[in-house]
C-alpha atoms as an extended CHARMM CRD file, in Angstrom:
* protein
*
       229  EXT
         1         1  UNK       CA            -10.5820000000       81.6040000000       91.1980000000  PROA      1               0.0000000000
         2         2  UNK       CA            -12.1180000000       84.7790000000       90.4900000000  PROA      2               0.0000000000
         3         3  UNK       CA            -11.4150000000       88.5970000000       91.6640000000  PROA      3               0.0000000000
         4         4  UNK       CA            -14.3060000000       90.8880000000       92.4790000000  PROA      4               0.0000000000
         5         5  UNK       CA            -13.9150000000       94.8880000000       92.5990000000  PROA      5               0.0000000000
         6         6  UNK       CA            -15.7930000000       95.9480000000       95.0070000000  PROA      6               0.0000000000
         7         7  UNK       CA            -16.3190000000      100.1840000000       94.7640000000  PROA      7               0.0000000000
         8         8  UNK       CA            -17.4020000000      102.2190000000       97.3570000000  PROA      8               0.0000000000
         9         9  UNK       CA            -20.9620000000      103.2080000000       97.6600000000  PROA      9               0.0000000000
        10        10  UNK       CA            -23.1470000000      106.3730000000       97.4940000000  PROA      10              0.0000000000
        11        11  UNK       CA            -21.1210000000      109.3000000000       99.2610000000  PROA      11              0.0000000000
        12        12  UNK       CA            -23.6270000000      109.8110000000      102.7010000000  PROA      12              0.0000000000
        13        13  UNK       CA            -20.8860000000      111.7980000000      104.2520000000  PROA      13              0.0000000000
        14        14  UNK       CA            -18.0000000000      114.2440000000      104.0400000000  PROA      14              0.0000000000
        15        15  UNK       CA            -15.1480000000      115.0880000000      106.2880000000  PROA      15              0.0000000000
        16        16  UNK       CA            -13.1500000000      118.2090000000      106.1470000000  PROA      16              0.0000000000
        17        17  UNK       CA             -9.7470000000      118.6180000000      106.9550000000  PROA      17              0.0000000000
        18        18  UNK       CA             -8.1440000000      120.2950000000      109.6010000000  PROA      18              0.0000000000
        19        19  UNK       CA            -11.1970000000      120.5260000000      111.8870000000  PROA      19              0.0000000000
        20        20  UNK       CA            -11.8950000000      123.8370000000      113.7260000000  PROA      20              0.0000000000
        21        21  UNK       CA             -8.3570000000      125.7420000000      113.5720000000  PROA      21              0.0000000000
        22        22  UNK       CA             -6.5520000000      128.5870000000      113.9620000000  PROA      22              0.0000000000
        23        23  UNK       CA             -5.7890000000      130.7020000000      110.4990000000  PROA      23              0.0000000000
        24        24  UNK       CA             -3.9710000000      133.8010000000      110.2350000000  PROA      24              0.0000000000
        25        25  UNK       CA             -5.3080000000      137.2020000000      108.0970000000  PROA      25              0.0000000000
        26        26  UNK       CA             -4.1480000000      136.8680000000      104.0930000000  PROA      26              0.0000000000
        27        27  UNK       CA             -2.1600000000      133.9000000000      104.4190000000  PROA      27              0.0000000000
        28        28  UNK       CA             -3.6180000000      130.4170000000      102.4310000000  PROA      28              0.0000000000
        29        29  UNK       CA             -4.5010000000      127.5020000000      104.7660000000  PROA      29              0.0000000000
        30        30  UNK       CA             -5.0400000000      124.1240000000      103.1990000000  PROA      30              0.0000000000
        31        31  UNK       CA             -7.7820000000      121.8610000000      103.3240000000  PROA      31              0.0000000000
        32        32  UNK       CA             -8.8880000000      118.4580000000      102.0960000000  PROA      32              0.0000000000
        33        33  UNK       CA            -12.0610000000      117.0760000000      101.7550000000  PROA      33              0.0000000000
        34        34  UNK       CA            -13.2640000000      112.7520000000      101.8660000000  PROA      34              0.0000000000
        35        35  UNK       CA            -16.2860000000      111.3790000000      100.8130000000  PROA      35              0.0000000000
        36        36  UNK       CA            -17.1280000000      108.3230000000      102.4860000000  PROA      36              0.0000000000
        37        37  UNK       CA            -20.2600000000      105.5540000000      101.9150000000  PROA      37              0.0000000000
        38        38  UNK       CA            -22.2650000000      104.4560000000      104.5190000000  PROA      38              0.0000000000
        39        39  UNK       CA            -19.8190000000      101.6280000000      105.6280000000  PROA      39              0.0000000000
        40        40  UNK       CA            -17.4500000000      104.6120000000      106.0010000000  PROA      40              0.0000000000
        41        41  UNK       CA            -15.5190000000      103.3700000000      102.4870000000  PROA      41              0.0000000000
        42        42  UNK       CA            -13.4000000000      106.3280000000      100.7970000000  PROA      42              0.0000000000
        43        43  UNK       CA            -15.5070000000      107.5820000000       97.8560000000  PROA      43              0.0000000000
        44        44  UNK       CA            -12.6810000000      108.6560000000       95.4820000000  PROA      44              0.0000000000
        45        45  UNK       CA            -14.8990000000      109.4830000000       92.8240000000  PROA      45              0.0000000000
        46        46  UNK       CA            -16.3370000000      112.4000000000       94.6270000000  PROA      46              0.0000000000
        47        47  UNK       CA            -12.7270000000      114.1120000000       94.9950000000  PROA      47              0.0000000000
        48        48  UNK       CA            -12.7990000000      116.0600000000       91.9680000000  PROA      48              0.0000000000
        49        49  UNK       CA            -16.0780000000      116.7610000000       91.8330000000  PROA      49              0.0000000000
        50        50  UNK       CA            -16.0160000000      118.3390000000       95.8010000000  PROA      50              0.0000000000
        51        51  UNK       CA            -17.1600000000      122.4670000000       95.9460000000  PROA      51              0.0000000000
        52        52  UNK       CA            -16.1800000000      124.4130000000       98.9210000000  PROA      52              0.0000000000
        53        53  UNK       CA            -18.0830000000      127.6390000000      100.2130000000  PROA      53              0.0000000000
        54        54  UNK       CA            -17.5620000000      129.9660000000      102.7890000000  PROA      54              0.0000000000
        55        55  UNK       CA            -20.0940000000      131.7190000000      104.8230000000  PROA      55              0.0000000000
        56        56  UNK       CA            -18.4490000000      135.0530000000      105.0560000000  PROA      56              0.0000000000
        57        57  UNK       CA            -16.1050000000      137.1620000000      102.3160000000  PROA      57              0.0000000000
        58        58  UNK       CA            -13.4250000000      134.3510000000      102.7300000000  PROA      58              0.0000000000
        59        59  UNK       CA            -12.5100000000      132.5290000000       99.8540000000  PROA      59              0.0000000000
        60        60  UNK       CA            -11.9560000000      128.6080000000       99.0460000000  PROA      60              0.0000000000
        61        61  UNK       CA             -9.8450000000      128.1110000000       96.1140000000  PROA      61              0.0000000000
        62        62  UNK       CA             -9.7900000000      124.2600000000       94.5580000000  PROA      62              0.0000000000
        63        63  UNK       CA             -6.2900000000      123.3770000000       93.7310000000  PROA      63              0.0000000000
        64        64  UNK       CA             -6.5010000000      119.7340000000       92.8290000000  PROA      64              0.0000000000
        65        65  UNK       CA             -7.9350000000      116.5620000000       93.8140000000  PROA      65              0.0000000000
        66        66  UNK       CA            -10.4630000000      117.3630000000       96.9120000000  PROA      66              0.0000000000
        67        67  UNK       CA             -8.1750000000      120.1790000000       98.1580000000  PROA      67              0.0000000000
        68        68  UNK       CA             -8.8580000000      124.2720000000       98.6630000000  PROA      68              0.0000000000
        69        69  UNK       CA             -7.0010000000      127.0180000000       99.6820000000  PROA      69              0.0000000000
        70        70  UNK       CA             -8.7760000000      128.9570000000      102.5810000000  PROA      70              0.0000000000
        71        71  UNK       CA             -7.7800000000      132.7550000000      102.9040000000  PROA      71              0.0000000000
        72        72  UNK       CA             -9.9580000000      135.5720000000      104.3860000000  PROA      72              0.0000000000
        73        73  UNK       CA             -8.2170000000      139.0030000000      105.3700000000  PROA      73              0.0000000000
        74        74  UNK       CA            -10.7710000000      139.9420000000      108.3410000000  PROA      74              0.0000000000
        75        75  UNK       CA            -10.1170000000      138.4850000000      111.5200000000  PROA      75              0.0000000000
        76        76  UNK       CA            -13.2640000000      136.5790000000      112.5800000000  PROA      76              0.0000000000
        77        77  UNK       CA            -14.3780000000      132.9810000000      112.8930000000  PROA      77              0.0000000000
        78        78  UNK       CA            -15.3980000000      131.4850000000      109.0290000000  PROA      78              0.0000000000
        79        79  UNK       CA            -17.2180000000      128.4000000000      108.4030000000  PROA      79              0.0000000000
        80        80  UNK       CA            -15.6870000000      125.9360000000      105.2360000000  PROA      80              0.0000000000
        81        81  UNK       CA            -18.0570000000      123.8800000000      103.8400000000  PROA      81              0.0000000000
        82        82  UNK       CA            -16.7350000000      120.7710000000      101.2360000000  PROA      82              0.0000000000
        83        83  UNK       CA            -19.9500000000      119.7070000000       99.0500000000  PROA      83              0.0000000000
        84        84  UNK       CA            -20.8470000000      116.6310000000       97.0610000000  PROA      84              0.0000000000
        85        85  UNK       CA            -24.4070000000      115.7340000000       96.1480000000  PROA      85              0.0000000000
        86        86  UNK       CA            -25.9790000000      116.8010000000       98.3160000000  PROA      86              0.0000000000
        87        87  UNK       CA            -24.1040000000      115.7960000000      100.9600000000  PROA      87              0.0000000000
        88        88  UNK       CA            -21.5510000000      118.2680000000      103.0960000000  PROA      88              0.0000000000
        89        89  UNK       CA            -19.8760000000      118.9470000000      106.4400000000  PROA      89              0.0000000000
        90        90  UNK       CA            -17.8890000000      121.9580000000      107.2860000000  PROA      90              0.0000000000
        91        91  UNK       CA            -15.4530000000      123.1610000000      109.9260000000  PROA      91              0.0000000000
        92        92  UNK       CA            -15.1560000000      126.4320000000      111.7830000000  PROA      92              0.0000000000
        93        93  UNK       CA            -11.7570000000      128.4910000000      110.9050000000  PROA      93              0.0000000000
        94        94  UNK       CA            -10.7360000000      131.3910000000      113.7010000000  PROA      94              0.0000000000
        95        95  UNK       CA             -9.1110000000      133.8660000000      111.4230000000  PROA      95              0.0000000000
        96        96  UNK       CA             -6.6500000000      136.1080000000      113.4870000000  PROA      96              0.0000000000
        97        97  UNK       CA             -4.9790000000      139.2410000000      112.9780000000  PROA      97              0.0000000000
        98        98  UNK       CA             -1.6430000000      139.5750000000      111.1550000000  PROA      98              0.0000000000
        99        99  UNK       CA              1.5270000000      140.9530000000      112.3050000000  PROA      99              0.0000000000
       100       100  UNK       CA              1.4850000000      144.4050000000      112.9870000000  PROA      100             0.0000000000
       101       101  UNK       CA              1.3000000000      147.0300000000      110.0730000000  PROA      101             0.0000000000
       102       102  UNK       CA              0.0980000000      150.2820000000      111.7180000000  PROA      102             0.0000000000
       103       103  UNK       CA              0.0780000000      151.8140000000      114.9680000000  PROA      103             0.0000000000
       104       104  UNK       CA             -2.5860000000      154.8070000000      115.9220000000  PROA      104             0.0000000000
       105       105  UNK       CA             -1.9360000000      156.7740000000      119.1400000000  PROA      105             0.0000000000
       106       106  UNK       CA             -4.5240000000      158.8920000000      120.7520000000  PROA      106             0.0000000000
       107       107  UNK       CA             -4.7410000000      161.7510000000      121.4050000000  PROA      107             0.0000000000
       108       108  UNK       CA             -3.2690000000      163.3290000000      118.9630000000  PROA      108             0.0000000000
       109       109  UNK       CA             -1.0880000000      166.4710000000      120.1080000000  PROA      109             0.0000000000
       110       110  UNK       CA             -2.7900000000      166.6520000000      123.2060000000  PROA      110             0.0000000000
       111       111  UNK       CA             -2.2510000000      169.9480000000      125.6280000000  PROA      111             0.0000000000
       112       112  UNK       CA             -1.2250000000      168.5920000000      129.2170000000  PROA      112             0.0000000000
       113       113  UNK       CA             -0.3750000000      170.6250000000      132.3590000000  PROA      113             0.0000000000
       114       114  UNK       CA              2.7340000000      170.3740000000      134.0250000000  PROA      114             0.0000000000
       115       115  UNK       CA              2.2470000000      168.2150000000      136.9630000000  PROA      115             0.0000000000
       116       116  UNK       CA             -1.0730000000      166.4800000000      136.0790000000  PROA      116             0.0000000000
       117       117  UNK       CA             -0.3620000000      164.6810000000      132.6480000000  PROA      117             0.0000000000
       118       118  UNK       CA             -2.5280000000      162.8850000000      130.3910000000  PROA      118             0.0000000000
       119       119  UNK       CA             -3.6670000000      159.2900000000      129.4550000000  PROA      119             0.0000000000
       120       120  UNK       CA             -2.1110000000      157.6890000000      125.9530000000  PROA      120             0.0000000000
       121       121  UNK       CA             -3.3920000000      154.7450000000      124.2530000000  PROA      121             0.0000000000
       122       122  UNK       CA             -2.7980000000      153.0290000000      121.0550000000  PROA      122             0.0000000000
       123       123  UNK       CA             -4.2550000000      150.6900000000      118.7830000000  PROA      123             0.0000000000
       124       124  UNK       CA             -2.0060000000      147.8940000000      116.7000000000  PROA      124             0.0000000000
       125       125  UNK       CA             -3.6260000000      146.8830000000      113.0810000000  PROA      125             0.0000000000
       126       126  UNK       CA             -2.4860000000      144.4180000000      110.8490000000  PROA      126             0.0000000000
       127       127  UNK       CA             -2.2710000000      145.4220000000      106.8610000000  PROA      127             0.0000000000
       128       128  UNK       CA             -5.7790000000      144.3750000000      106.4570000000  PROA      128             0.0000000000
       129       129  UNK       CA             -7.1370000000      146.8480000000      109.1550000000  PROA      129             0.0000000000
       130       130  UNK       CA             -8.0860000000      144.2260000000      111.8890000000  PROA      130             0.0000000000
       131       131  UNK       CA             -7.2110000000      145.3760000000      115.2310000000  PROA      131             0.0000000000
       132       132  UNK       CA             -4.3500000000      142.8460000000      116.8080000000  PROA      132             0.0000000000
       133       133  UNK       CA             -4.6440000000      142.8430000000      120.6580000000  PROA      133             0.0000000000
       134       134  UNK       CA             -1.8750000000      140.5850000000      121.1660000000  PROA      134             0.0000000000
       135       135  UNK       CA              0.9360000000      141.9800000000      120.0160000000  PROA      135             0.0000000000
       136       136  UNK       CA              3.5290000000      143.8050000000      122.9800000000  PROA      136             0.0000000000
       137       137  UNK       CA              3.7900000000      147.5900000000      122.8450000000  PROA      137             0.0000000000
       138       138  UNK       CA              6.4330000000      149.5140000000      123.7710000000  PROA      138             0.0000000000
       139       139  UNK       CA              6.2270000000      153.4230000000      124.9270000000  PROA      139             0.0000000000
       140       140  UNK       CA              9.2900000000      155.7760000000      124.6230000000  PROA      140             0.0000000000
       141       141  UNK       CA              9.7090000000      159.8550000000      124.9780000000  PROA      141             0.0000000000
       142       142  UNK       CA             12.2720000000      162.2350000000      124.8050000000  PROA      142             0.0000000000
       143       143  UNK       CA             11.5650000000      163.4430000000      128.1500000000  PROA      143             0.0000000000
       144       144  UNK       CA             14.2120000000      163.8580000000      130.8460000000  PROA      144             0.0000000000
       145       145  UNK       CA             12.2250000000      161.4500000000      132.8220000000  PROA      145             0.0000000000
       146       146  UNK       CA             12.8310000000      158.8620000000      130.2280000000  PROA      146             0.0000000000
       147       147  UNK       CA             10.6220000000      155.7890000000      130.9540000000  PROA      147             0.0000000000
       148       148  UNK       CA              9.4920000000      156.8870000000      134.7640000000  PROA      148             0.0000000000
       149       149  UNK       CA              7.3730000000      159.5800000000      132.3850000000  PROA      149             0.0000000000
       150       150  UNK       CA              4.8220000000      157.0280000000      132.1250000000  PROA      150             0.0000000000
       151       151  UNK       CA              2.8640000000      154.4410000000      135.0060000000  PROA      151             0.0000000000
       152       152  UNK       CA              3.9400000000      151.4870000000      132.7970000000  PROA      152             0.0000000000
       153       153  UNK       CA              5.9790000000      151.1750000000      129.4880000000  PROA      153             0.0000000000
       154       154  UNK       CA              4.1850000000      148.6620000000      128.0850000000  PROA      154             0.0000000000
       155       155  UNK       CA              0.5140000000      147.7100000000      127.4190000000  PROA      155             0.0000000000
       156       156  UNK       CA             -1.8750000000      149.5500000000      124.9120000000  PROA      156             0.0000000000
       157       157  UNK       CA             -2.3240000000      152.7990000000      127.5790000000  PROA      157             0.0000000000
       158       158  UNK       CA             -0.1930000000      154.6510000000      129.5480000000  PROA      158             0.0000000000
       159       159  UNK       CA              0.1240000000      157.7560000000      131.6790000000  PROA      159             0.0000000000
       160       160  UNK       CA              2.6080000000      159.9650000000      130.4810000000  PROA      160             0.0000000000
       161       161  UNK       CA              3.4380000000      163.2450000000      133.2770000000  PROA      161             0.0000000000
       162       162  UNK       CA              6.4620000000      165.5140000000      133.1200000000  PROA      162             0.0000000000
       163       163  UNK       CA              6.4090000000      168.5660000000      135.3460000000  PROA      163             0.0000000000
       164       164  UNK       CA              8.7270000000      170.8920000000      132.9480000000  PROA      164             0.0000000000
       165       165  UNK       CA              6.3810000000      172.7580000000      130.2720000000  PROA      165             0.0000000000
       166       166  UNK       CA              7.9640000000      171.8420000000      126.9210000000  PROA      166             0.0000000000
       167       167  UNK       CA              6.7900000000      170.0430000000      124.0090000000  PROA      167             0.0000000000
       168       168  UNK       CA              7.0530000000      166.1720000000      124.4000000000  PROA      168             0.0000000000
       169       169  UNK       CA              7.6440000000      163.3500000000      121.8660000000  PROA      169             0.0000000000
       170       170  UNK       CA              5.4550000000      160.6080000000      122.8250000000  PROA      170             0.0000000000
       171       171  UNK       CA              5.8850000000      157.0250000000      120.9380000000  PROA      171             0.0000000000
       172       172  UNK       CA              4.9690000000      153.4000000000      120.7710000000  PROA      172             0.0000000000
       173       173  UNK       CA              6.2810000000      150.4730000000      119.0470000000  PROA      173             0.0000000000
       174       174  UNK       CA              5.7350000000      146.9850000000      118.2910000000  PROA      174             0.0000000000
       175       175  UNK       CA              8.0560000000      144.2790000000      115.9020000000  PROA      175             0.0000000000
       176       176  UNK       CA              9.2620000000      147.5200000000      114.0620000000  PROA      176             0.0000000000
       177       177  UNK       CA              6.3000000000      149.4710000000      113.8120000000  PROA      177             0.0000000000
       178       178  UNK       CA              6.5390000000      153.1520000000      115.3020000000  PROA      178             0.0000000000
       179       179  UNK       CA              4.3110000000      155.6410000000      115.4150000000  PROA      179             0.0000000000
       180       180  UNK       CA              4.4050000000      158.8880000000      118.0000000000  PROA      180             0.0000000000
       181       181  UNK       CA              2.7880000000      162.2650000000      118.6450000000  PROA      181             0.0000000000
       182       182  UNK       CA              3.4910000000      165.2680000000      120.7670000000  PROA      182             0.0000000000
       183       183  UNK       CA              2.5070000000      166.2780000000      124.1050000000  PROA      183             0.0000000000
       184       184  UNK       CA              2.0890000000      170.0330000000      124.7950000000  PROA      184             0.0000000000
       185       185  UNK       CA              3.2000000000      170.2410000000      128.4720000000  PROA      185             0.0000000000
       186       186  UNK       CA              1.8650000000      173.6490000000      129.0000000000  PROA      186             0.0000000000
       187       187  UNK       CA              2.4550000000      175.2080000000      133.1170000000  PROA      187             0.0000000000
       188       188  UNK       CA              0.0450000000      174.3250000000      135.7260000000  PROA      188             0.0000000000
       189       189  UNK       CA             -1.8330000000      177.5990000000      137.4790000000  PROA      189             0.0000000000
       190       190  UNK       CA              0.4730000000      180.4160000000      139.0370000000  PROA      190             0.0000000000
       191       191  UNK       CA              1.7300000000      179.5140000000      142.6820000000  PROA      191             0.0000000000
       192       192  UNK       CA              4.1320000000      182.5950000000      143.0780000000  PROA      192             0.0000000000
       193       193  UNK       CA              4.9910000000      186.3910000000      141.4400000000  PROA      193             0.0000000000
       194       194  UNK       CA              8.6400000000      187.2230000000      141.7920000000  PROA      194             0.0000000000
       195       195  UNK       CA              9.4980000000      191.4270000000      141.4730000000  PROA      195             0.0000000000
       196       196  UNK       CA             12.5450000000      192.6640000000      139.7090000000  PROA      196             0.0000000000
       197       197  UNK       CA             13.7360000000      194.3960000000      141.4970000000  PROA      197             0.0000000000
       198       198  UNK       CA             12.5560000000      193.0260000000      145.2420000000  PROA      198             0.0000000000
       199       199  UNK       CA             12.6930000000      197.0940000000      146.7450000000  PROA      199             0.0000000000
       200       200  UNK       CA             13.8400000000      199.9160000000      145.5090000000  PROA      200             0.0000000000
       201       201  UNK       CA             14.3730000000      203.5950000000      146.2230000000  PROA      201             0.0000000000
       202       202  UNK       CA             12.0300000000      205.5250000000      144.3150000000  PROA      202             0.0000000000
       203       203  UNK       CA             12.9480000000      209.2150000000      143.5750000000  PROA      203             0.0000000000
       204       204  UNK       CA             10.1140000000      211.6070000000      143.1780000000  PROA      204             0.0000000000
       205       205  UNK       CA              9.1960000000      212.7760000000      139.6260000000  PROA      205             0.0000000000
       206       206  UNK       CA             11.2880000000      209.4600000000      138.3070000000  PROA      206             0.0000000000
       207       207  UNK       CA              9.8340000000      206.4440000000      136.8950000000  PROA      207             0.0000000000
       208       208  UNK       CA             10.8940000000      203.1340000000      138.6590000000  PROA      208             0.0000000000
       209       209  UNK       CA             10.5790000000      200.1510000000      136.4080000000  PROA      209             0.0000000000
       210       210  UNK       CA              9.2840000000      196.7660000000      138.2650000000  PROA      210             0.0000000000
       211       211  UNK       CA              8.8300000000      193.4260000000      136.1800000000  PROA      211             0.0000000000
       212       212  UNK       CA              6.7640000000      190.5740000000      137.5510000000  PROA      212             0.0000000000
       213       213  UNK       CA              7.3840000000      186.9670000000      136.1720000000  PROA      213             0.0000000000
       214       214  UNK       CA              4.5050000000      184.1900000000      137.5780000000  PROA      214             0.0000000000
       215       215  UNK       CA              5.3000000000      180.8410000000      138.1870000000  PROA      215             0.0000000000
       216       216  UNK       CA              3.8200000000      177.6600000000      138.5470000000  PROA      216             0.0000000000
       217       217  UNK       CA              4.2470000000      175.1930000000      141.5510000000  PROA      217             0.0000000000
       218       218  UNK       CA              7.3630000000      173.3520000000      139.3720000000  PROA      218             0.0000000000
       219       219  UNK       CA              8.6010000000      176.9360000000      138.5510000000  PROA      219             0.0000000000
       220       220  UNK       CA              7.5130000000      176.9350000000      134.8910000000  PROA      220             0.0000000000
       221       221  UNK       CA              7.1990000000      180.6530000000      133.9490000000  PROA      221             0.0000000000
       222       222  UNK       CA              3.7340000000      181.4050000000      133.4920000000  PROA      222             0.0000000000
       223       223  UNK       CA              2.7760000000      183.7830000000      130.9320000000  PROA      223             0.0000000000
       224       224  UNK       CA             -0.6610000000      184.7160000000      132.1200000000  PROA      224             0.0000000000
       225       225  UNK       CA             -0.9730000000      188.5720000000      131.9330000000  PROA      225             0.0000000000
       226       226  UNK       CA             -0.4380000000      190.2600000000      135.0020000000  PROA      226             0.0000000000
       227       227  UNK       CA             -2.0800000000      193.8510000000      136.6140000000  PROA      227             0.0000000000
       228       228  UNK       CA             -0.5040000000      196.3770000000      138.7460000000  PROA      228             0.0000000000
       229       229  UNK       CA             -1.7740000000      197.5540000000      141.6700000000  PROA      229             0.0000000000
């Protein structure tokens, strides 16, 4: 009797491993690489020799025997290519945002009027700077009105209205993250003038002294100046 080693043949294809997946922003995703022959035989011979390239600033780092280490820090879709020969395949990655890192509210300081209010929005980035859609906001304010301040008290915009002129803390949150502004509630236009006093008896030659305050509709004072006549 006699043995016979039979090897595989010329690598005429590569398969990557996972296929088309989901990766998150700066952490390492695995991947393998096999080289087959044309009667779909493993190749091993090809495993240390495999390279890997990326089509975008993502990187592929070997760490052994056909393997790589995927990582890219900008959400976007990446293809990884395993090469040997000649011969390649690749697989699409979908690189999503991290966690988020930063929170940026706009407008910043805005001047409302009592009454009328003001749209907020705000934009969640990871700690590479891509913009994470997914994550679930939460809006607060010191305001008397508490959450009825706002149309909704969660989403990535809101309506904040308070009918009291004051200054306004305004904030949003997500898994920790806070950030916040202020909102200038400043009155809305004058709906009455009140006299101090109401009538008087005026004595000739004598000054009588009259003070007018103006209000708004939600009887802020308003400190437009006033005229005499």
């Amino acid at each position: 009797n006699a043995s016979l080693n039979v090897r595989p043949n010329t690598v005429v294809r590569m398969s990557v491993n996972p296929y088309e997946v989901n990766a998150t922003a700066g952490v390492d995703l695995p991947f393998a690489s096999t080289a087959y022959d044309e009667w779909n035989n493993v190749n091993s011979t090809a495993f240390v020799v495999t390279s890997w390239f990326t089509n975008s600033t993502a990187t592929a780092t070997p760490t052994g025997i056909s393997a790589a280490l995927f990582n890219s820090t900008v959400a976007e879709a990446v293809n990884l290519t395993a090469q040997y020969d000649g011969v390649f395949n690749w697989t699409t990655i979908n690189v999503l945002p991290n966690t988020v890192a930063s929170l940026v509210i706009t407008p910043i300081n805005p001047a409302l009027i009592a009454g009328f209010g003001g749209d907020f929005g705000a934009t969640a980035y990871d700690t590479w700077g891509n913009v994470n859609s997914t994550a679930t906001l939460s809006w607060g304010t010191n305001s008397s009105l508490g959450a009825s301040a706002f149309n909704t008290t969660s989403g990535y915009s809101v309506f904040f209205n308070d009918t009291i002129a004051a200054p306004y803390l305004v904030n949003v949150s997500a898994v920790g993250v806070t950030s916040s502004t202020t909102a200038y509630v400043n009155p809305a236009d004058i709906s009455r003038i009140d006299f101090t006093p109401q009538s008087s008896n005026a004595v000739a030659g004598f000054i009588t002294q009259f003070t007018a305050t103006a209000y708004d509709i939600w009887s802020n004072v308003n400190s437009t100046t006033l005229s005499f006549q």
